[in-house]
Amino acid sequence: MKSKLPRIFIILLGIGFLINLLQSYFTPLIFDEAYYWHYAEKLSWGYFDHPPLVALLIKISGFFFDGELGVRFMSCVLSTATLFILWSTIDNPKKKDYVVHFFVLAYSMTLLNAYGFFTLPDTPLLFFTALLLYVYKRFLEKPSLFWGIIMGITMAGLMYSKYHAALVIIFILLSNIKLVFNKYAWLSVFVALLCYVPHFIWLSQNDYVTINYHLFDRPNDPYNFKKYTLGYFVNLVALFGLTFPWVYWGLFKARANDKFTRALLFLVYGVLIFFFISSFNRRIQTQWIIVISIPLIIIVFRFMMENEIAKKWIYRMGLVNIAIILYLRIGLVYEPMSPIYYETHGNIGLVKDVAKKIGNMPLVFENSYRNAPIFEFYSGNNTYSLNNESYRLNQYSIDDSEPKVQHQKILYLSGRATDADEIFTKEDGSKMYGKYIDNFESFRKLKTLLEEPVDFKAGQEQIFQLYNPYDFDIDLNKLQFNVAYMTDFKIVKDRLPIIPKLNDPNITSIGAKDTLTYTFKFPEPRELKDPTYVRIGIMENGLIYGINGKNTKVK
């Protein structure tokens, strides 16, 4: 990368970095950031929802700062480096005359702006996408051992950021099929896979929990055009705000006159087509397609330098975008200025209200991997998310958070208006209901295993296995069982109790790391006469039934 930069470039890049630092310091964490901070409390080669790089960034940030900046500092660094890399990737002698236009284009992109300081998996994803494009351009100019190794390391960085990174790699490679005959390209693939081995091992050791969740276990809804496909097109507009007509105009006018531009176009169109097709199956979240912002900055900036109309309107509308974004960013810090009630608002006050009541007592949240880490971050109390059958599995289902709250007096917090000892009200009027439990005990890691596919027939005798992964015995009298009947979309329609039996009625406990075999009969469904999936759940000590079994396909 060329070291000589226009002075105005350094100034505008520095201003953006400084604004992001200030925003990071003064803005309370959003729920997902707190969740990833929880990841970083114990570094690992993988986590339930994502690869580990986001946790590593938070851990590194924590070496330099405390508080919110100790979560976000590396995001500020990476987002600044991303713009520097993009600038360095653009080989056009006229670009020094359009520095301000470059920054207006980049800073006006809505989510790209947000990921300038929020610490989310997309932050390193955007950085490594920009870096891969830069490295790939140099690789095309001079394929060599050096660039092959660097490209492999960069691809590994992408995959350690987010699984969607596979799309970036695939579409860049598809843009140049002749790479299959390039020994250095194969070297880069080998290096990437070698670097990724620790994560493969983690997945294997954890029963591929991340892949199973994202591909097989997530519930879905029947297709809804307005919610899915139309919502996808709304996201395409939201990515760029008021500049979107000229951004997509620049994309449509671009031509693949060289291999690098061909890679840019393959990446953008590939991602757009992939998620358009996916929109017929599920709702597409805006951040899933944010990666197209990186190649589009290069494509559209080139277009701006050649087209006066695009340059004029992107500059004008970009400045309006920036003004709106800055106003919203101030609203994140100073709540009275915010036009909406955002998720950062009111959390610190709520945490203080709860802490004032309970001191350092542990907190157990019903179905909230969002509230549990927010409360732990701002109060320092041990917290745990107790996930039941109405929710989903998450990092709290596989890590060591559960033992930290066992056999202690805890405050159990939920959104259900039950017989509560404490009621807390957030600024938006939502309530949180608390119940004290003197000796909390849960066994959410107990596993129920059905043979797959299961031969479903109400009243017919079946078997399932109960596995105890804990290093202590568990009294079976503390456990009750139920069965959930699910649709094709894994939506639960029936939850019915079952009374399974052991062959030996004298067995009263299940040993550590032991397995027991139960016989039971499927109860007659009430709503779903022909379930597509079934699952066995466990209630311990009167808590709500958990997600202890896999969604098992019915024959």
Coordinates of C-alpha atoms in Angstrom, one line a residue:
M1 CA 0.0 0.0 0.0
K2 CA 1.3 3.5 -0.9
S3 CA 2.3 5.4 2.2
K4 CA 1.8 8.9 0.7
L5 CA -1.7 10.0 1.4
P6 CA -3.4 13.4 0.7
R7 CA -3.5 15.5 3.8
I8 CA -7.3 15.9 3.6
F9 CA -7.6 12.1 3.5
I10 CA -5.7 11.7 6.8
I11 CA -7.8 14.5 8.4
L12 CA -11.1 13.1 7.4
L13 CA -10.1 9.6 8.3
G14 CA -8.9 10.9 11.7
I15 CA -12.1 12.8 12.3
G16 CA -14.1 9.6 11.6
F17 CA -11.9 7.7 14.0
L18 CA -12.2 10.3 16.8
I19 CA -16.0 10.5 16.4
N20 CA -16.2 6.7 16.6
L21 CA -14.1 6.7 19.8
L22 CA -16.3 9.3 21.4
Q23 CA -19.4 7.5 20.3
S24 CA -18.0 4.2 21.7
Y25 CA -17.3 5.8 25.1
F26 CA -20.6 7.6 25.6
T27 CA -23.0 5.1 24.1
P28 CA -24.3 2.2 26.3
L29 CA -23.9 -1.3 24.9
I30 CA -26.6 -2.8 22.7
F31 CA -27.8 -6.2 23.6
D32 CA -25.8 -8.1 21.0
E33 CA -22.5 -6.4 22.0
A34 CA -23.2 -7.4 25.6
Y35 CA -23.7 -11.0 24.4
Y36 CA -20.4 -11.0 22.6
W37 CA -18.8 -9.4 25.6
H38 CA -20.1 -12.5 27.5
Y39 CA -18.3 -14.6 24.8
A40 CA -15.1 -12.8 25.5
E41 CA -15.2 -13.6 29.2
K42 CA -13.8 -17.0 28.2
L43 CA -12.0 -17.1 24.9
S44 CA -12.7 -20.2 22.8
W45 CA -12.2 -21.3 19.2
G46 CA -16.0 -21.1 18.7
Y47 CA -19.3 -20.0 20.2
F48 CA -22.9 -21.1 19.8
D49 CA -23.9 -18.5 17.3
H50 CA -20.7 -17.3 15.6
P51 CA -17.0 -18.0 15.0
P52 CA -14.7 -16.5 17.7
L53 CA -13.1 -13.3 16.2
V54 CA -15.7 -10.9 17.6
A55 CA -14.8 -12.2 21.1
L56 CA -11.1 -11.8 20.4
L57 CA -11.6 -8.2 19.4
I58 CA -13.5 -7.4 22.6
K59 CA -10.8 -9.1 24.7
I60 CA -8.1 -7.0 23.0
S61 CA -10.1 -3.9 23.5
G62 CA -10.3 -4.7 27.1
F63 CA -6.6 -4.7 27.4
F64 CA -6.6 -0.9 26.6
F65 CA -9.8 0.4 28.1
D66 CA -12.6 -0.3 30.6
G67 CA -16.3 0.1 30.1
E68 CA -17.9 0.4 26.7
L69 CA -14.7 1.5 25.0
G70 CA -13.2 -1.7 26.3
V71 CA -15.7 -3.5 24.1
R72 CA -15.5 -1.3 21.1
F73 CA -12.0 0.1 20.7
M74 CA -10.9 -2.5 18.1
S75 CA -14.0 -1.9 16.1
C76 CA -13.0 1.8 15.8
V77 CA -9.5 0.7 14.6
L78 CA -10.8 -1.9 12.1
S79 CA -13.4 0.4 10.6
T80 CA -10.8 3.1 10.1
A81 CA -8.4 0.5 8.6
T82 CA -11.2 -0.7 6.3
L83 CA -11.5 2.7 4.6
F84 CA -7.7 3.0 4.3
I85 CA -7.6 -0.4 2.6
L86 CA -10.4 0.5 0.2
W87 CA -8.7 3.7 -0.7
S88 CA -5.4 1.8 -1.3
T89 CA -7.3 -0.7 -3.5
I90 CA -8.5 2.0 -5.9
D91 CA -5.8 2.5 -8.6
N92 CA -7.0 5.7 -10.3
P93 CA -4.7 8.7 -10.6
K94 CA -7.7 11.0 -10.4
K95 CA -8.8 9.8 -6.9
K96 CA -6.7 12.4 -5.0
D97 CA -9.0 15.0 -6.5
Y98 CA -12.1 13.3 -5.0
V99 CA -11.1 12.6 -1.4
V100 CA -14.1 14.3 0.1
H101 CA -16.4 12.5 -2.3
F102 CA -14.9 9.2 -1.2
F103 CA -15.6 9.9 2.4
V104 CA -19.1 11.3 1.7
L105 CA -19.9 8.0 -0.1
A106 CA -18.5 5.8 2.7
Y107 CA -19.7 7.8 5.7
S108 CA -23.2 8.0 4.2
M109 CA -23.8 4.3 4.1
T110 CA -26.0 3.6 7.1
L111 CA -25.0 0.3 8.5
L112 CA -21.4 0.8 7.5
N113 CA -21.5 3.9 9.6
A114 CA -23.0 1.9 12.6
Y115 CA -20.3 -0.8 12.4
G116 CA -17.7 2.0 12.7
F117 CA -18.1 1.7 16.4
F118 CA -20.5 -1.2 17.3
T119 CA -18.7 -4.4 18.0
L120 CA -20.5 -7.2 16.1
P121 CA -19.3 -10.1 13.9
D122 CA -19.9 -7.9 10.8
T123 CA -17.2 -5.5 11.9
P124 CA -14.3 -7.9 11.2
L125 CA -16.3 -9.3 8.3
L126 CA -16.2 -5.9 6.5
F127 CA -12.5 -5.4 7.4
F128 CA -11.4 -8.8 6.0
T129 CA -13.6 -8.4 2.9
A130 CA -11.8 -5.2 2.1
L131 CA -8.5 -6.8 2.9
L132 CA -9.2 -9.8 0.7
L133 CA -10.2 -7.6 -2.2
Y134 CA -6.9 -5.7 -1.8
V135 CA -4.8 -8.9 -1.5
Y136 CA -6.7 -10.5 -4.5
K137 CA -5.9 -7.5 -6.6
R138 CA -2.2 -7.8 -5.8
F139 CA -2.4 -11.5 -6.4
L140 CA -3.8 -11.0 -9.9
E141 CA -1.0 -8.6 -10.6
K142 CA 1.7 -11.0 -9.4
P143 CA 0.7 -14.5 -8.3
S144 CA 3.4 -15.6 -5.9
L145 CA 4.1 -17.6 -2.7
F146 CA 3.8 -14.5 -0.6
W147 CA 0.4 -13.3 -1.9
G148 CA -0.9 -16.9 -1.9
I149 CA -0.1 -17.2 1.9
I150 CA -1.5 -13.8 2.7
M151 CA -4.7 -14.5 0.7
G152 CA -5.1 -17.7 2.7
I153 CA -4.7 -16.0 6.0
T154 CA -7.1 -13.3 5.0
M155 CA -9.7 -15.9 3.9
A156 CA -9.3 -17.5 7.3
G157 CA -9.8 -14.2 9.0
L158 CA -13.0 -13.8 7.0
M159 CA -14.3 -17.2 8.1
Y160 CA -13.4 -16.5 11.7
S161 CA -15.5 -13.4 11.5
K162 CA -18.8 -14.8 10.3
Y163 CA -20.0 -17.8 8.4
H164 CA -21.5 -15.6 5.7
A165 CA -17.9 -15.0 4.7
A166 CA -18.1 -18.2 2.7
L167 CA -20.2 -16.3 0.2
V168 CA -17.4 -13.6 -0.2
I169 CA -14.8 -16.3 -0.9
I170 CA -16.9 -18.4 -3.2
F171 CA -18.1 -15.5 -5.4
I172 CA -14.6 -14.1 -5.8
L173 CA -13.3 -17.5 -6.8
L174 CA -16.2 -18.1 -9.2
S175 CA -15.3 -14.9 -10.9
N176 CA -12.0 -16.4 -12.1
I177 CA -12.4 -20.1 -12.7
K178 CA -8.9 -20.3 -14.1
L179 CA -7.7 -20.1 -10.5
V180 CA -8.2 -23.9 -10.3
F181 CA -5.1 -24.2 -12.4
N182 CA -3.1 -21.8 -10.3
K183 CA -0.8 -23.5 -7.7
Y184 CA -0.7 -20.3 -5.5
A185 CA -4.5 -20.2 -5.4
W186 CA -4.5 -23.7 -4.1
L187 CA -1.9 -22.8 -1.6
S188 CA -4.1 -20.0 -0.3
V189 CA -7.0 -22.5 0.1
F190 CA -4.7 -24.9 2.0
V191 CA -3.5 -22.1 4.3
A192 CA -7.0 -20.9 5.0
L193 CA -8.2 -24.5 5.9
L194 CA -5.1 -25.0 8.0
C195 CA -5.7 -21.8 9.9
Y196 CA -9.4 -22.9 10.4
V197 CA -8.6 -26.3 11.8
P198 CA -9.0 -25.2 15.5
H199 CA -12.5 -24.1 14.7
F200 CA -13.3 -27.3 13.0
I201 CA -12.0 -29.2 16.0
W202 CA -14.2 -27.0 18.3
L203 CA -17.3 -27.7 16.1
S204 CA -16.6 -31.4 16.3
Q205 CA -16.1 -31.3 20.1
N206 CA -19.4 -29.4 20.5
D207 CA -21.6 -31.7 18.2
Y208 CA -21.6 -29.1 15.4
V209 CA -24.0 -27.0 17.5
T210 CA -23.6 -23.8 15.5
I211 CA -24.1 -25.5 12.1
N212 CA -27.1 -27.5 13.4
Y213 CA -28.7 -24.4 14.8
H214 CA -28.3 -22.2 11.8
L215 CA -29.2 -24.8 9.2
F216 CA -31.6 -27.2 10.9
D217 CA -32.9 -26.2 14.3
R218 CA -34.1 -22.6 13.8
P219 CA -37.9 -22.3 13.6
N220 CA -39.3 -20.5 10.6
D221 CA -42.6 -19.2 9.4
P222 CA -44.6 -20.0 6.2
Y223 CA -43.6 -17.8 3.3
N224 CA -44.9 -14.3 3.5
F225 CA -44.2 -12.0 0.4
K226 CA -44.4 -8.8 2.4
K227 CA -42.3 -10.0 5.3
Y228 CA -39.7 -11.9 3.3
T229 CA -39.2 -10.9 -0.3
L230 CA -40.5 -7.3 -0.2
G231 CA -38.7 -6.9 3.1
Y232 CA -35.5 -8.0 1.4
F233 CA -35.9 -5.1 -1.2
V234 CA -36.6 -2.7 1.6
N235 CA -33.2 -3.7 3.1
L236 CA -31.5 -3.0 -0.1
V237 CA -32.7 0.6 0.1
A238 CA -32.0 0.9 3.8
L239 CA -28.3 0.0 3.3
F240 CA -27.6 3.2 1.4
G241 CA -30.4 5.6 2.5
L242 CA -31.0 8.6 0.2
T243 CA -28.1 7.7 -2.1
F244 CA -29.5 4.3 -3.1
P245 CA -30.7 5.2 -6.7
W246 CA -27.3 6.4 -7.7
V247 CA -25.4 3.6 -5.9
Y248 CA -27.4 1.0 -7.8
W249 CA -27.1 3.1 -11.0
G250 CA -23.3 2.9 -10.6
L251 CA -23.6 -0.9 -10.1
F252 CA -25.7 -1.4 -13.2
K253 CA -23.4 0.7 -15.4
A254 CA -20.2 -1.1 -14.2
R255 CA -18.6 -3.5 -16.7
A256 CA -16.2 -6.3 -16.0
N257 CA -13.3 -5.0 -18.1
D258 CA -10.7 -6.8 -16.0
K259 CA -10.6 -9.7 -13.6
F260 CA -10.6 -7.6 -10.5
T261 CA -13.8 -5.6 -11.5
R262 CA -15.3 -9.0 -12.5
A263 CA -14.6 -10.2 -8.9
L264 CA -16.3 -7.0 -7.5
L265 CA -19.4 -7.6 -9.7
F266 CA -19.6 -11.3 -8.9
L267 CA -19.4 -10.5 -5.2
V268 CA -22.2 -7.9 -5.3
Y269 CA -24.5 -9.8 -7.7
G270 CA -23.8 -13.1 -6.1
V271 CA -24.8 -11.9 -2.7
L272 CA -27.8 -10.1 -4.0
I273 CA -29.1 -13.2 -5.9
F274 CA -28.3 -15.6 -3.1
F275 CA -30.3 -13.7 -0.5
F276 CA -33.1 -12.9 -3.0
I277 CA -33.5 -16.7 -3.5
S278 CA -33.2 -17.1 0.3
S279 CA -36.0 -14.6 0.8
F280 CA -38.5 -17.2 -0.4
N281 CA -37.6 -19.3 2.6
R282 CA -36.9 -16.9 5.4
R283 CA -36.7 -13.2 6.5
I284 CA -33.4 -11.6 5.4
Q285 CA -31.8 -9.4 8.0
T286 CA -30.2 -6.2 6.7
Q287 CA -26.8 -7.0 8.2
W288 CA -26.7 -10.2 6.1
I289 CA -26.2 -8.2 3.0
I290 CA -24.0 -5.4 4.3
V291 CA -20.9 -7.0 2.8
I292 CA -21.9 -5.7 -0.6
S293 CA -21.1 -2.2 0.8
I294 CA -17.4 -3.0 0.4
P295 CA -17.1 -3.7 -3.3
L296 CA -19.8 -1.1 -4.0
I297 CA -17.6 1.7 -2.5
I298 CA -15.0 0.8 -5.1
I299 CA -17.5 0.4 -8.0
V300 CA -19.5 3.6 -7.2
F301 CA -16.5 5.7 -6.4
R302 CA -15.1 4.9 -9.8
F303 CA -18.5 5.8 -11.3
M304 CA -18.5 9.1 -9.4
M305 CA -15.2 10.1 -10.9
E306 CA -16.5 9.5 -14.4
N307 CA -20.1 10.7 -14.2
E308 CA -20.9 14.3 -13.2
I309 CA -24.6 13.6 -12.4
A310 CA -23.8 10.7 -10.1
K311 CA -21.0 12.7 -8.4
K312 CA -23.3 15.6 -7.8
W313 CA -26.3 13.7 -6.5
I314 CA -24.4 11.2 -4.4
Y315 CA -22.5 14.1 -2.8
R316 CA -25.6 16.0 -2.1
M317 CA -27.7 13.1 -0.8
G318 CA -24.7 11.7 1.0
L319 CA -24.3 14.8 3.0
V320 CA -28.0 14.7 4.0
N321 CA -27.6 11.0 4.9
I322 CA -24.6 11.9 7.1
A323 CA -26.5 14.7 8.8
I324 CA -29.4 12.3 9.6
I325 CA -27.0 9.6 10.8
L326 CA -25.1 12.1 13.1
Y327 CA -28.4 13.2 14.6
L328 CA -29.4 9.6 15.3
R329 CA -26.0 8.9 16.7
I330 CA -26.3 11.8 19.1
G331 CA -29.7 10.3 20.1
L332 CA -28.0 7.1 21.1
V333 CA -26.2 9.1 23.8
Y334 CA -28.7 11.9 24.6
E335 CA -32.0 10.1 24.7
P336 CA -34.3 13.2 24.5
M337 CA -33.0 13.8 21.0
S338 CA -33.8 10.4 19.7
P339 CA -36.9 10.1 17.5
I340 CA -37.3 6.4 18.6
Y341 CA -36.9 4.4 21.8
Y342 CA -33.7 2.5 21.0
E343 CA -32.5 -0.6 22.7
T344 CA -29.6 1.3 24.4
H345 CA -32.0 3.5 26.2
G346 CA -33.0 2.8 29.8
N347 CA -30.9 -0.3 30.4
I348 CA -28.4 1.3 32.8
G349 CA -31.2 2.8 34.9
L350 CA -33.0 -0.6 35.1
V351 CA -29.8 -2.3 36.1
K352 CA -29.3 0.2 38.9
D353 CA -32.8 -0.3 40.1
V354 CA -32.4 -4.0 40.3
A355 CA -28.9 -3.8 41.9
K356 CA -30.3 -1.4 44.6
K357 CA -32.8 -4.1 45.6
I358 CA -30.6 -7.2 45.5
G359 CA -26.9 -6.2 46.0
N360 CA -24.6 -8.8 44.5
M361 CA -27.2 -11.6 44.4
P362 CA -27.0 -13.7 41.2
L363 CA -29.7 -13.1 38.6
V364 CA -31.4 -15.8 36.4
F365 CA -33.3 -14.5 33.4
E366 CA -36.0 -16.5 31.7
N367 CA -35.3 -16.7 28.0
S368 CA -33.0 -13.8 27.6
Y369 CA -29.5 -14.1 26.3
R370 CA -29.9 -10.3 25.8
N371 CA -30.7 -9.2 29.3
A372 CA -28.3 -11.6 31.1
P373 CA -25.1 -10.1 29.7
I374 CA -26.3 -6.5 29.9
F375 CA -27.0 -6.9 33.6
E376 CA -23.7 -8.7 34.2
F377 CA -21.7 -6.0 32.3
Y378 CA -23.3 -3.1 34.2
S379 CA -23.8 -4.6 37.7
G380 CA -21.0 -7.2 38.0
N381 CA -23.5 -9.8 39.3
N382 CA -23.3 -13.3 38.1
T383 CA -26.1 -13.9 35.6
Y384 CA -27.6 -16.8 33.6
S385 CA -30.2 -17.2 30.9
L386 CA -32.5 -20.2 31.6
N387 CA -33.8 -21.1 28.2
N388 CA -37.0 -23.0 28.0
E389 CA -39.1 -24.6 25.3
S390 CA -40.7 -21.2 24.3
Y391 CA -37.3 -19.8 23.4
R392 CA -34.1 -21.0 21.7
L393 CA -30.7 -22.4 22.7
N394 CA -27.7 -20.0 22.8
Q395 CA -24.3 -19.6 24.3
Y396 CA -25.7 -20.0 27.9
S397 CA -26.8 -23.5 26.8
I398 CA -23.2 -24.7 26.3
D399 CA -20.9 -22.6 28.5
D400 CA -20.1 -22.7 32.2
S401 CA -22.6 -19.9 33.3
E402 CA -25.0 -22.4 34.9
P403 CA -22.7 -23.5 37.8
K404 CA -22.2 -19.9 38.9
V405 CA -25.8 -19.5 40.0
Q406 CA -26.5 -23.0 41.4
H407 CA -27.6 -23.6 45.0
Q408 CA -27.7 -19.9 45.8
K409 CA -30.4 -17.5 46.5
I410 CA -31.2 -15.8 43.2
L411 CA -33.7 -13.4 41.7
Y412 CA -35.5 -15.0 38.8
L413 CA -36.6 -12.4 36.3
S414 CA -39.0 -12.8 33.4
G415 CA -41.5 -10.8 31.3
R416 CA -44.4 -12.9 32.5
A417 CA -46.8 -11.2 35.0
T418 CA -46.7 -14.0 37.5
D419 CA -46.8 -14.0 41.3
A420 CA -43.8 -11.6 41.7
D421 CA -41.8 -10.5 44.7
E422 CA -40.4 -7.6 42.7
I423 CA -41.6 -5.6 39.7
F424 CA -39.2 -3.4 37.7
T425 CA -40.3 -0.9 35.1
K426 CA -38.2 0.3 32.2
E427 CA -38.4 3.7 30.6
D428 CA -40.5 2.4 27.7
G429 CA -43.1 1.1 30.2
S430 CA -42.2 -2.6 29.8
K431 CA -42.0 -4.5 33.0
M432 CA -39.8 -7.2 34.4
Y433 CA -41.1 -9.5 37.1
G434 CA -38.8 -10.9 39.8
K435 CA -39.2 -14.0 42.0
Y436 CA -36.7 -15.0 44.7
I437 CA -35.6 -18.6 44.7
D438 CA -33.7 -19.6 47.9
N439 CA -31.9 -22.6 46.5
F440 CA -31.8 -22.4 42.7
E441 CA -31.0 -25.7 40.9
S442 CA -31.2 -26.4 37.1
F443 CA -30.0 -29.1 34.8
R444 CA -30.4 -27.5 31.4
K445 CA -27.6 -29.6 29.8
L446 CA -29.4 -32.9 30.3
K447 CA -30.0 -34.5 26.9
T448 CA -32.9 -36.5 25.6
L449 CA -32.1 -38.7 22.5
L450 CA -34.8 -40.1 20.2
E451 CA -34.0 -42.5 17.3
E452 CA -34.2 -40.5 14.1
P453 CA -36.5 -40.7 12.2
V454 CA -39.0 -41.6 14.9
D455 CA -41.9 -43.8 14.2
F456 CA -44.7 -41.6 15.4
K457 CA -48.0 -43.2 16.5
A458 CA -50.0 -42.0 19.5
G459 CA -50.3 -44.7 22.2
Q460 CA -47.5 -46.8 20.7
E461 CA -44.6 -47.6 23.0
Q462 CA -41.4 -45.8 22.1
I463 CA -37.9 -45.4 23.7
F464 CA -35.7 -42.4 24.3
Q465 CA -32.3 -42.1 26.1
L466 CA -31.5 -39.6 28.9
Y467 CA -27.8 -38.5 29.0
N468 CA -26.3 -36.8 32.0
P469 CA -23.3 -34.7 30.9
Y470 CA -22.6 -33.3 34.4
D471 CA -19.9 -34.6 36.7
F472 CA -22.4 -35.4 39.5
D473 CA -25.4 -37.6 39.9
I474 CA -29.0 -36.3 39.5
D475 CA -32.0 -37.4 41.4
L476 CA -34.6 -38.6 38.9
N477 CA -37.4 -37.5 41.2
K478 CA -36.5 -33.9 40.4
L479 CA -37.3 -34.4 36.7
Q480 CA -40.5 -34.4 34.7
F481 CA -40.8 -34.9 30.9
N482 CA -42.9 -33.7 28.1
V483 CA -43.1 -34.0 24.3
A484 CA -43.4 -31.1 21.8
Y485 CA -45.1 -31.6 18.5
M486 CA -43.9 -29.3 15.6
T487 CA -44.9 -28.3 12.1
D488 CA -42.7 -28.5 9.0
F489 CA -41.4 -25.0 10.0
K490 CA -40.4 -26.3 13.5
I491 CA -43.1 -24.3 15.2
V492 CA -44.4 -26.0 18.3
K493 CA -48.1 -26.6 18.3
D494 CA -48.5 -29.1 21.2
R495 CA -46.6 -29.5 24.5
L496 CA -47.9 -32.5 26.4
P497 CA -46.6 -34.3 29.5
I498 CA -45.4 -37.9 29.4
I499 CA -44.6 -40.3 32.2
P500 CA -41.7 -42.4 30.9
K501 CA -40.6 -45.6 32.7
L502 CA -37.3 -47.3 33.4
N503 CA -36.9 -51.1 33.1
D504 CA -35.5 -51.1 36.6
P505 CA -37.9 -49.2 38.9
N506 CA -35.3 -49.2 41.7
I507 CA -33.1 -46.7 39.8
T508 CA -33.6 -43.3 41.5
S509 CA -30.7 -41.3 40.0
I510 CA -28.7 -41.0 36.9
G511 CA -24.9 -41.1 37.3
A512 CA -22.4 -38.6 36.0
K513 CA -21.8 -39.1 32.3
D514 CA -24.3 -41.9 32.4
T515 CA -27.2 -42.8 30.0
L516 CA -30.6 -44.3 30.9
T517 CA -33.1 -45.7 28.5
Y518 CA -36.8 -44.9 29.0
T519 CA -39.9 -46.3 27.5
F520 CA -42.9 -44.0 26.9
K521 CA -46.0 -43.5 24.7
F522 CA -46.7 -40.5 22.6
P523 CA -49.8 -38.8 23.9
E524 CA -52.7 -37.9 21.5
P525 CA -52.0 -34.5 19.9
R526 CA -54.5 -31.8 20.6
E527 CA -53.8 -29.4 17.7
L528 CA -51.3 -30.9 15.4
K529 CA -52.6 -34.3 14.3
D530 CA -49.6 -35.1 12.0
P531 CA -46.4 -33.6 13.5
T532 CA -43.4 -33.3 11.3
Y533 CA -40.9 -33.0 14.2
V534 CA -41.0 -34.1 17.9
R535 CA -38.8 -33.2 20.8
I536 CA -38.5 -34.5 24.4
G537 CA -38.1 -31.8 27.1
I538 CA -37.3 -31.9 30.8
M539 CA -38.7 -29.9 33.7
E540 CA -36.4 -29.8 36.8
N541 CA -37.6 -28.6 40.2
G542 CA -40.8 -27.1 38.8
L543 CA -39.0 -24.8 36.3
I544 CA -40.5 -24.5 32.8
Y545 CA -39.6 -27.4 30.4
G546 CA -36.3 -26.9 28.7
I547 CA -35.0 -27.7 25.2
N548 CA -33.2 -30.9 26.0
G549 CA -33.7 -32.9 22.8
K550 CA -33.1 -32.4 19.1
N551 CA -36.0 -31.6 16.7
T552 CA -36.4 -35.2 15.6
K553 CA -38.0 -35.9 12.2
V554 CA -41.1 -38.1 12.1
K555 CA -41.3 -41.0 9.6

